[in-house]
Short mmCIF file of C-alpha atoms in Angstrom, two decimals:
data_model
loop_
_atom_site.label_atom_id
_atom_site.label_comp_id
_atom_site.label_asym_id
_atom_site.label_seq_id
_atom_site.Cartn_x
_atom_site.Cartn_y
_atom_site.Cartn_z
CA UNK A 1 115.21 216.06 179.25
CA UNK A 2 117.82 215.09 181.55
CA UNK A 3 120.89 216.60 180.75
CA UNK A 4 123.96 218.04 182.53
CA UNK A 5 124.50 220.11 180.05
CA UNK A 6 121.07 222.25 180.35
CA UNK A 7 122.43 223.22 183.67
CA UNK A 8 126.22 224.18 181.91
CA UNK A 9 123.86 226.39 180.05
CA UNK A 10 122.68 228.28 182.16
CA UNK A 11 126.45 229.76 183.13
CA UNK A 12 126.99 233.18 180.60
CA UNK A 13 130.76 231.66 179.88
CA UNK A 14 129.68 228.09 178.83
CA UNK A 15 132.10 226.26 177.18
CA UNK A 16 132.24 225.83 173.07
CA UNK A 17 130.97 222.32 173.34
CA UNK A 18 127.43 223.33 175.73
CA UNK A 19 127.51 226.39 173.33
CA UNK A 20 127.37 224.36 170.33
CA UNK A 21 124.82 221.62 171.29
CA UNK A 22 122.27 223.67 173.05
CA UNK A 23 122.51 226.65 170.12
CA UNK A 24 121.63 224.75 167.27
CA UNK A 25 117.94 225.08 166.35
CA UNK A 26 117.09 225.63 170.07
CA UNK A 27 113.20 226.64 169.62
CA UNK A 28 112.50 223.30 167.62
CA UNK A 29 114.31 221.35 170.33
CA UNK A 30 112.00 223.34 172.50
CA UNK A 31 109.08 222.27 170.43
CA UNK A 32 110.75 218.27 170.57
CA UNK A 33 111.10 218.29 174.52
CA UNK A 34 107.54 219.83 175.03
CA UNK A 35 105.62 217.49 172.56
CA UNK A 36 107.25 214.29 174.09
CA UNK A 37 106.98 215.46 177.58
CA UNK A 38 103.54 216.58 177.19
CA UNK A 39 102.20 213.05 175.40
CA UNK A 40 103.87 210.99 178.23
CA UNK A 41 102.38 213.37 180.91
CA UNK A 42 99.18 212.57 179.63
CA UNK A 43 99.49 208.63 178.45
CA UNK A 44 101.35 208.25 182.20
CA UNK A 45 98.44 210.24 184.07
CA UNK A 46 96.50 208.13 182.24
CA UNK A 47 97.88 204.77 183.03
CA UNK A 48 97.97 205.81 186.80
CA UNK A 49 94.19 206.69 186.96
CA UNK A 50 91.94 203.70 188.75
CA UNK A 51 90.08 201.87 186.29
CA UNK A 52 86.98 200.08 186.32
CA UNK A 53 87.25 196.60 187.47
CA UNK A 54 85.19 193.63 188.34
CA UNK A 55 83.42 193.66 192.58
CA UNK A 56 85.74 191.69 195.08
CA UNK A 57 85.35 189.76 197.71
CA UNK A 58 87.10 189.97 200.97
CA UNK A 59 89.46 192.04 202.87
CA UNK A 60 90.78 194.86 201.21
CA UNK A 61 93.76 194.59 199.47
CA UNK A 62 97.28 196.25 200.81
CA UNK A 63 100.21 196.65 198.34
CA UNK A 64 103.08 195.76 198.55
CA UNK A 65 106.37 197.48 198.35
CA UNK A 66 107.71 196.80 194.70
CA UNK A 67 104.36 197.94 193.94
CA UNK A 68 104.11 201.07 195.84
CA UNK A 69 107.84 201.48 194.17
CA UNK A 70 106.72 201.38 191.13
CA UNK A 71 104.25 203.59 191.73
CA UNK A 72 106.57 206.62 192.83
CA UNK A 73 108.83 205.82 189.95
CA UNK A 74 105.89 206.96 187.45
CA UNK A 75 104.97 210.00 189.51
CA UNK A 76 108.55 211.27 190.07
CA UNK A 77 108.30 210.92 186.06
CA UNK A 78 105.21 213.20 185.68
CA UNK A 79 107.04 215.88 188.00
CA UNK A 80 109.87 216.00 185.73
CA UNK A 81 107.92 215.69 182.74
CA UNK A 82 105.52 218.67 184.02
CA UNK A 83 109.06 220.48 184.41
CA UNK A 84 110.39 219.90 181.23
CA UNK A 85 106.98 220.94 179.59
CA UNK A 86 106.67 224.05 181.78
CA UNK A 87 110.64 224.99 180.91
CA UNK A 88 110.24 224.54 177.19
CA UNK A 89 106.76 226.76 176.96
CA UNK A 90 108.64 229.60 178.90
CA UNK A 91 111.69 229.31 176.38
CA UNK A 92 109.29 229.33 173.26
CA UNK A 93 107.59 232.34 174.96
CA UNK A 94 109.80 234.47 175.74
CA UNK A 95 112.92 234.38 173.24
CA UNK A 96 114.73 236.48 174.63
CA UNK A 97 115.55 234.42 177.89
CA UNK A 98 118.12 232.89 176.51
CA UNK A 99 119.61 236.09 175.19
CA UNK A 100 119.42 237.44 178.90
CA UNK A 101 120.99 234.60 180.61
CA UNK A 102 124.26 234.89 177.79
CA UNK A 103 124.12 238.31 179.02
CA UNK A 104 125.20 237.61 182.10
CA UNK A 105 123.44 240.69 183.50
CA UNK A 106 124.14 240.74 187.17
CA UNK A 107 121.25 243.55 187.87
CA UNK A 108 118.80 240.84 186.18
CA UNK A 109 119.09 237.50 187.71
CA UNK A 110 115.47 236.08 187.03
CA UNK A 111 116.55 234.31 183.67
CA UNK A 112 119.14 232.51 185.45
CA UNK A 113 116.99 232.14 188.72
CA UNK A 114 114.45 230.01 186.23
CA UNK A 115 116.91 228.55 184.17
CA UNK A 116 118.89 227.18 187.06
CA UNK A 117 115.41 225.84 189.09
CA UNK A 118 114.15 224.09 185.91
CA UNK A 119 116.91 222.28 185.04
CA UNK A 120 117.31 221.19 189.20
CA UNK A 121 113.80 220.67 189.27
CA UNK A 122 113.87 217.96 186.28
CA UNK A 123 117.36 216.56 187.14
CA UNK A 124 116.01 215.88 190.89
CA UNK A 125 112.84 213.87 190.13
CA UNK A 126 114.85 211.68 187.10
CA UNK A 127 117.39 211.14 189.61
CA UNK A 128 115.19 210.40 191.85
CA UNK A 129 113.38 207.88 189.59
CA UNK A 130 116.96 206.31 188.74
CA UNK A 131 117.44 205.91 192.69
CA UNK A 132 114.03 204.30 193.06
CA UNK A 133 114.45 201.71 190.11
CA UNK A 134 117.31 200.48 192.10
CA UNK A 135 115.48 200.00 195.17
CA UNK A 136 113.05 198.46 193.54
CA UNK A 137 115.44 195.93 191.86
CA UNK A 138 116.55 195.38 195.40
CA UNK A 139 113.52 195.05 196.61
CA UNK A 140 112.49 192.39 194.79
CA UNK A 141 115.37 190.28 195.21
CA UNK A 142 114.99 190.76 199.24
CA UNK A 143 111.23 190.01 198.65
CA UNK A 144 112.11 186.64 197.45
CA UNK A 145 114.94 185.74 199.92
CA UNK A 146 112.00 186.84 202.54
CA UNK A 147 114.21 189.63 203.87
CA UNK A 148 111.94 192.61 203.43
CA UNK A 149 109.83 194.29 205.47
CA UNK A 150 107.36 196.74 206.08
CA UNK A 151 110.19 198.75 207.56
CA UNK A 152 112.28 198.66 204.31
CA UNK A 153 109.97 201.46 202.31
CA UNK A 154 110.99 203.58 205.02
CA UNK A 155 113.96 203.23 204.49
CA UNK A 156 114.10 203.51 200.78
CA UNK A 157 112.39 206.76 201.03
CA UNK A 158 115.51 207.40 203.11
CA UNK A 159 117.96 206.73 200.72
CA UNK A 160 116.58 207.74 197.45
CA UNK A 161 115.62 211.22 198.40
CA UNK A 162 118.61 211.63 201.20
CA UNK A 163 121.21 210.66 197.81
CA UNK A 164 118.81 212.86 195.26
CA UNK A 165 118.80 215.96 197.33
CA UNK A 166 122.45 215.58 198.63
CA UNK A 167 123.98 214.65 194.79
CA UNK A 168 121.72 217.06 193.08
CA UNK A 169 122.38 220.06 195.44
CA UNK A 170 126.28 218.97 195.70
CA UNK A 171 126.67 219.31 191.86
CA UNK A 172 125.21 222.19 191.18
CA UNK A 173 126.81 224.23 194.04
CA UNK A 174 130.01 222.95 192.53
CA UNK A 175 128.87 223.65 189.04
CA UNK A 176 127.84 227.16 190.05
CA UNK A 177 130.97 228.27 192.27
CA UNK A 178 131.65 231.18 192.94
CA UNK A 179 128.14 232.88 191.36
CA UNK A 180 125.64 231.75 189.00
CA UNK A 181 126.64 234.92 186.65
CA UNK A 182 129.80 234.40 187.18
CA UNK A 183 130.98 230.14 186.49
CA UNK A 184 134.51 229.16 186.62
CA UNK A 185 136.10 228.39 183.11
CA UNK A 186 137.26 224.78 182.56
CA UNK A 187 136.10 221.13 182.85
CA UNK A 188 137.63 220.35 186.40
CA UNK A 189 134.90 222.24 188.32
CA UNK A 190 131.90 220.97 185.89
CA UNK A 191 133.08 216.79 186.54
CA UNK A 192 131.59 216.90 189.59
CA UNK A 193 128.21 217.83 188.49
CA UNK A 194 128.36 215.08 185.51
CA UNK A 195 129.46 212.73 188.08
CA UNK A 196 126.58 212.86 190.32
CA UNK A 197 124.09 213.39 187.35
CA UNK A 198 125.49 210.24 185.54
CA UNK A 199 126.11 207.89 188.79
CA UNK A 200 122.31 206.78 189.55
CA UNK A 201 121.93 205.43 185.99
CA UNK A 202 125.20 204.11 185.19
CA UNK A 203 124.03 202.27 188.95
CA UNK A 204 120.66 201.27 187.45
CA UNK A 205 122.58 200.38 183.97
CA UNK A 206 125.19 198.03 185.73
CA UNK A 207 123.64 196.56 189.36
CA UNK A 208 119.84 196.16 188.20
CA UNK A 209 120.57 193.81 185.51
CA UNK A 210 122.55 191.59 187.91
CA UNK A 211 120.03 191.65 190.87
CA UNK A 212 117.04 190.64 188.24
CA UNK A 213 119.35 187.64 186.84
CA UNK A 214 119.89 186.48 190.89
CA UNK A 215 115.96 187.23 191.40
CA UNK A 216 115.07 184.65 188.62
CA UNK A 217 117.60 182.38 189.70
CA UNK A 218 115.72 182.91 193.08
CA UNK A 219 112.46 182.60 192.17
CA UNK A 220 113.42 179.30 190.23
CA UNK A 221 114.60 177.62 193.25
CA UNK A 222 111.52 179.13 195.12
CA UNK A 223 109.18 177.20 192.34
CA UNK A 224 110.44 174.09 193.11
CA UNK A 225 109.43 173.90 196.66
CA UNK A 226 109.87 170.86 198.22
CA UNK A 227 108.86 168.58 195.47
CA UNK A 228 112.05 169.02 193.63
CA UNK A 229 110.51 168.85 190.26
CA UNK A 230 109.96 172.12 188.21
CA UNK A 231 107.08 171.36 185.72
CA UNK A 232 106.42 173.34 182.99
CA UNK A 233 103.84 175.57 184.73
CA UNK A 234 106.86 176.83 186.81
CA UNK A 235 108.94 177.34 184.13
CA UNK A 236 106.11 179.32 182.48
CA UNK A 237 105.72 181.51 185.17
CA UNK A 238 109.64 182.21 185.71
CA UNK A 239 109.97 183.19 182.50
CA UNK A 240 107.15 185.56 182.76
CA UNK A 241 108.94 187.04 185.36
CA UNK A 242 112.43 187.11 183.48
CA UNK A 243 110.65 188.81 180.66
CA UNK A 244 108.60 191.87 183.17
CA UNK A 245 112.74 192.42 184.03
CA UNK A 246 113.78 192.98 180.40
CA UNK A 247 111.17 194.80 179.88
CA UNK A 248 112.37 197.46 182.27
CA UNK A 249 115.31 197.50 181.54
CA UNK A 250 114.72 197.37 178.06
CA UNK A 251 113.13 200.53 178.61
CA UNK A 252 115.80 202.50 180.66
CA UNK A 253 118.80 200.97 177.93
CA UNK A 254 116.75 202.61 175.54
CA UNK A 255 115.63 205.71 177.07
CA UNK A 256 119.02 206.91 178.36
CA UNK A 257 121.69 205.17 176.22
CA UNK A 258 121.68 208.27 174.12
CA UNK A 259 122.56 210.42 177.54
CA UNK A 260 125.43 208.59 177.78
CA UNK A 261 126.69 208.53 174.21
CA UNK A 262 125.89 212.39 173.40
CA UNK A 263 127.70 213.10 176.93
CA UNK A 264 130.95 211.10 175.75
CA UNK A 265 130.59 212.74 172.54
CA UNK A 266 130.70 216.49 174.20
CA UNK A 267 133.70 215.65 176.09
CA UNK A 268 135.09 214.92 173.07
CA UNK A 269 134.65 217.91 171.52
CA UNK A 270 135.75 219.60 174.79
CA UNK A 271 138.90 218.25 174.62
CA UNK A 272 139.92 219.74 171.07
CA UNK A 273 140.86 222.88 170.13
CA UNK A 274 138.58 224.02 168.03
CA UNK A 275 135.13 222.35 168.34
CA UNK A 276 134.26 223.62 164.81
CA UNK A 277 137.15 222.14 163.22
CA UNK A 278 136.61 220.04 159.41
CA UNK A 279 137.66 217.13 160.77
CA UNK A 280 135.20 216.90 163.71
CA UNK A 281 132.18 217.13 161.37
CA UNK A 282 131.31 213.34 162.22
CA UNK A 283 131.17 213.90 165.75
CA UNK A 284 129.69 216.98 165.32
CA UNK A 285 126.24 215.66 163.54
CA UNK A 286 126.41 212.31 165.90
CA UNK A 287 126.04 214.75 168.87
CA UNK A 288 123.35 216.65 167.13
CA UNK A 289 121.41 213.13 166.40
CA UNK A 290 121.77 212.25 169.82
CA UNK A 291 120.63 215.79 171.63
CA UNK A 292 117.42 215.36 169.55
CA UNK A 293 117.16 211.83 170.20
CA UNK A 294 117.35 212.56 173.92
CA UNK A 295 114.71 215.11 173.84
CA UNK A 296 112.49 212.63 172.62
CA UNK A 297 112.90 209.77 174.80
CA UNK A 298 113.69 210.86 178.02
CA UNK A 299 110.64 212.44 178.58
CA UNK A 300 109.16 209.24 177.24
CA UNK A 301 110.46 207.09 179.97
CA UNK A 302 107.02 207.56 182.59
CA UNK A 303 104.99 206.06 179.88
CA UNK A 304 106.90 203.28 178.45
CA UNK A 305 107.48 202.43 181.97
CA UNK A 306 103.90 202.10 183.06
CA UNK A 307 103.72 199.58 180.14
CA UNK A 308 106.56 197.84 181.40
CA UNK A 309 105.61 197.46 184.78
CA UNK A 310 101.50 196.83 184.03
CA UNK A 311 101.26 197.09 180.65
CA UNK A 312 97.85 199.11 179.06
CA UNK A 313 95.59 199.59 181.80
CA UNK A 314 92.88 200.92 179.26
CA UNK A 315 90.75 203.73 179.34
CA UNK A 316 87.94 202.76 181.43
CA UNK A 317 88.45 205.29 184.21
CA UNK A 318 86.90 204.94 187.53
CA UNK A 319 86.41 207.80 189.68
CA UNK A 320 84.10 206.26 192.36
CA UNK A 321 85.22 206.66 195.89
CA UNK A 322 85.57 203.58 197.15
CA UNK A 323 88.96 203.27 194.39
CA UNK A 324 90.36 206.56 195.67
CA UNK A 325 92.88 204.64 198.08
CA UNK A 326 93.80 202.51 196.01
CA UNK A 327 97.03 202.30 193.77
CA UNK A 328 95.92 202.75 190.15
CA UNK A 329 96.50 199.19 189.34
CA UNK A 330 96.12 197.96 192.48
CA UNK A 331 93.04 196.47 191.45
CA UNK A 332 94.28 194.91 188.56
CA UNK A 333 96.55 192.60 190.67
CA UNK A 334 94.38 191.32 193.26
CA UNK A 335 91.59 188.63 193.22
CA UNK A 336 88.48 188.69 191.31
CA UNK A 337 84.85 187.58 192.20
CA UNK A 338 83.82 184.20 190.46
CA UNK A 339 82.66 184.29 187.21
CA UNK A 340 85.23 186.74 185.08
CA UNK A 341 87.97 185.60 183.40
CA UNK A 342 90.96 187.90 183.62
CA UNK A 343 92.20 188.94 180.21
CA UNK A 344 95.72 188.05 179.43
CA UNK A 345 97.89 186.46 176.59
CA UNK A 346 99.15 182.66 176.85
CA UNK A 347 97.57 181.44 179.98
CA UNK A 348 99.28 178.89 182.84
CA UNK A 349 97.00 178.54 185.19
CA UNK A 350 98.98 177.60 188.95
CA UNK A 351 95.95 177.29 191.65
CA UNK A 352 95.68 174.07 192.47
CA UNK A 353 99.33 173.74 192.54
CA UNK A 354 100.43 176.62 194.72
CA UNK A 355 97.49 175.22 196.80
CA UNK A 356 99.51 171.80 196.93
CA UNK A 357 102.95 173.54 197.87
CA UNK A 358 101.39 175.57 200.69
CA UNK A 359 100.01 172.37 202.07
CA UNK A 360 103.53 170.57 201.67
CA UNK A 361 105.35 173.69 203.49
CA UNK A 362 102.83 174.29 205.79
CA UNK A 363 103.33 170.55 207.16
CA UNK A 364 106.62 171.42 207.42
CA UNK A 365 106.42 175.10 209.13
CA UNK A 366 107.83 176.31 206.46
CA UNK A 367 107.22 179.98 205.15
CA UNK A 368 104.83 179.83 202.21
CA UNK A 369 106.42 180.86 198.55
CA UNK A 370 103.43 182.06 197.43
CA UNK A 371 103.28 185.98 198.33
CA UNK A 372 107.14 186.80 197.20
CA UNK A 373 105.94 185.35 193.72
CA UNK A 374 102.76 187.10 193.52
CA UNK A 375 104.78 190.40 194.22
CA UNK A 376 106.80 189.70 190.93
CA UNK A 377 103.72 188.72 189.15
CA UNK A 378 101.32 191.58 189.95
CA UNK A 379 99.94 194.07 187.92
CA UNK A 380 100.88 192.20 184.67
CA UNK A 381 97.79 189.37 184.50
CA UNK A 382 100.58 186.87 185.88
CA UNK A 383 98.79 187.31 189.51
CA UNK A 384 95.09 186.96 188.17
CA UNK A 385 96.55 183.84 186.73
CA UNK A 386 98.15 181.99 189.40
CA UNK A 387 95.32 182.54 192.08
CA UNK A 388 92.19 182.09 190.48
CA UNK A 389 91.86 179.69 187.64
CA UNK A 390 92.30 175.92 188.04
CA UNK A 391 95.76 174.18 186.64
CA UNK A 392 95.32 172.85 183.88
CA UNK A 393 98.24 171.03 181.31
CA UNK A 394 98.97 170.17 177.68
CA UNK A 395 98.77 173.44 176.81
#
């Protein structure tokens, strides 16, 4: 999982509080972390491997950005899910790392070496998935208000991995200072490193929300075109939309909540004298229930995500050439030949009237609506949907 605290660890003269949480029962919370990283490793893999899907017609299909986005997000998760799996085997192998690395051994720095690149190596690629789930919530939002480019992937890759590297590498030197055997005592030189772990979510936890609500709000206006009227086959789709967005976020609140409360409850503990104390018993066992909670779910974030973003691609694998270039569920989100229905839920069907508002804007030389709101709708059905089945009402 993703936890400051894992790199605290790996410092001989941790503090009581790291001491506590990451000494109780540390081989089954080994066992935890490598189960849950291991299932979403696979479900994720799964979910990103091109499936079977019906022939199509026409020129080939080139993604877009949110989707490409989305599409790093889930593999920065399987790098730091293969990191927390490999980290947890090597722990339950070999015992008596952890022993060495409380040692503080100068002469034999190889536990510390491995304990220090794990926990860098899964705290870069979550951050890194925290940076890219804000891009992509900007991303969409620009998408609508037709300010994004080609250009602007660029550019994310820019930012997110410019800010991963620069936080991650920033933190740790601080954390780390003046030797990795030999920490500074205290909590002043550790903030900095909780700081920049803890920044990209609280950023995804606090902005995202905010630029989906303004995205719907968007999209709304978008729907209405230049009829003014916003039928119910609009409002269907909007709130289609709205709902993809909870879903996401649904799935970070729920994911890394407990990273946030545990933390808050370590400090705590930090702060008092004596962390063992009677009267700290409460906070003592909440801490506990959170660590383990935390080992579960983190790891779980690549998979829930795929389901959040695309929902369950199946199991019908394709390994034929001719899908090797394309994004897993690329294919999933584009047009299908005549003759197959796509499967989905509750169906609005928008064809004939997207068809009517690119006529109206057209006449008026006005940029058609229609790609920013496929961008939003792909890879859930919503795309399928609104290109190729007639409208139809009453429903």
């Amino acid at each position: 999982m993703a936890s400051p605290r894992l790199e605290t660890f790996c410092c001989p003269n941790r503090d009581p509080a790291t001491e506590f949480i990451t000494g109780f029962q540390p081989q089954f919370f080994s066992v935890i972390c490598s189960c849950s990283a291991a299932l979403s490793l696979v479900f994720t893999g799964l979910q990103l491997l091109p499936k079977h899907r019906p022939f199509r017609h026409g020129a080939p299909h080139k993604p877009a950005s949110s989707l490409r986005i989305l599409f790093i997000i889930s593999v920065c998760d399987l790098l730091a899910c293969a990191g927390m799996v490999v980290r947890s085997s090597v722990w339950l192998g070999s015992p008596d790392l952890v022993s060495r690395i409380s040692a503080g051994n100068s002469s034999d720095v190889w536990p510390q070496v491995f304990c220090v690149g794990g926990a860098m190596w899964i705290q870069l690629f979550f951050s890194a998935s925290f940076w890219w789930t804000f891009c992509y919530a900007v991303d969409v939002f620009l998408v609508v208000k037709r300010s994004a480019g080609i250009s602007t992937i660029v550019l994310y890759h820019m930012i997110t991995w410019g800010l991963t590297l620069l936080l991650c590498v920033e933190g740790v030197a601080m954390l780390y200072y003046p030797s990795i055997s030999s920490c500074e005592n205290g909590l002043q030189h550790a903030i900095p490193h909780y700081v920049t772990t803890y920044a990209p979510m609280l950023l995804v936890l606090l902005v995202n929300p905010v630029l989906f609500t303004r995205t719907v709000s968007a999209v709304t206006s978008l729907l209405k075109g230049q009829q003014g009227i916003y039928t119910e086959n609009e409002r269907r789709l909007g709130s289609e939309i709205k709902i993809r967005f909870f879903k996401i976020m649904l799935v970070f609140v729920v994911c890394w909540l407990p990273n946030i409360i545990n933390e808050s409850l370590l400090f705590y503990l930090e702060m008092q004298d004596d962390v063992s104390a009677g009267d700290l018993k409460n906070v003592r066992n909440a801490a506990l229930i959170t660590w383990f909670i935390m080992g579960i779910l983190n790891p779980m974030q690549g998979f829930l995500n795929t389901l959040a973003f695309h929902g369950w691609t199946g199991l019908n694998v394709d390994f034929s050439r001719q899908r090797r270039r394309e994004l897993p569920w690329d294919s999933a989100s584009t047009s299908l030949a005549g003759g197959y229905t796509p499967v989905a839920g509750s169906t609005l069907l928008y064809q004939s009237h997207v068809q009517e508002i690119k006529k109206n804007l057209s006449a008026n030389g006005q940029q058609q609506p229609s790609d920013a709101i496929s961008v939003l709708s792909e890879g859930n059905g919503l795309q399928q949907e609104h290109r190729h089945t007639p409208v139809y009402t009453g429903f």
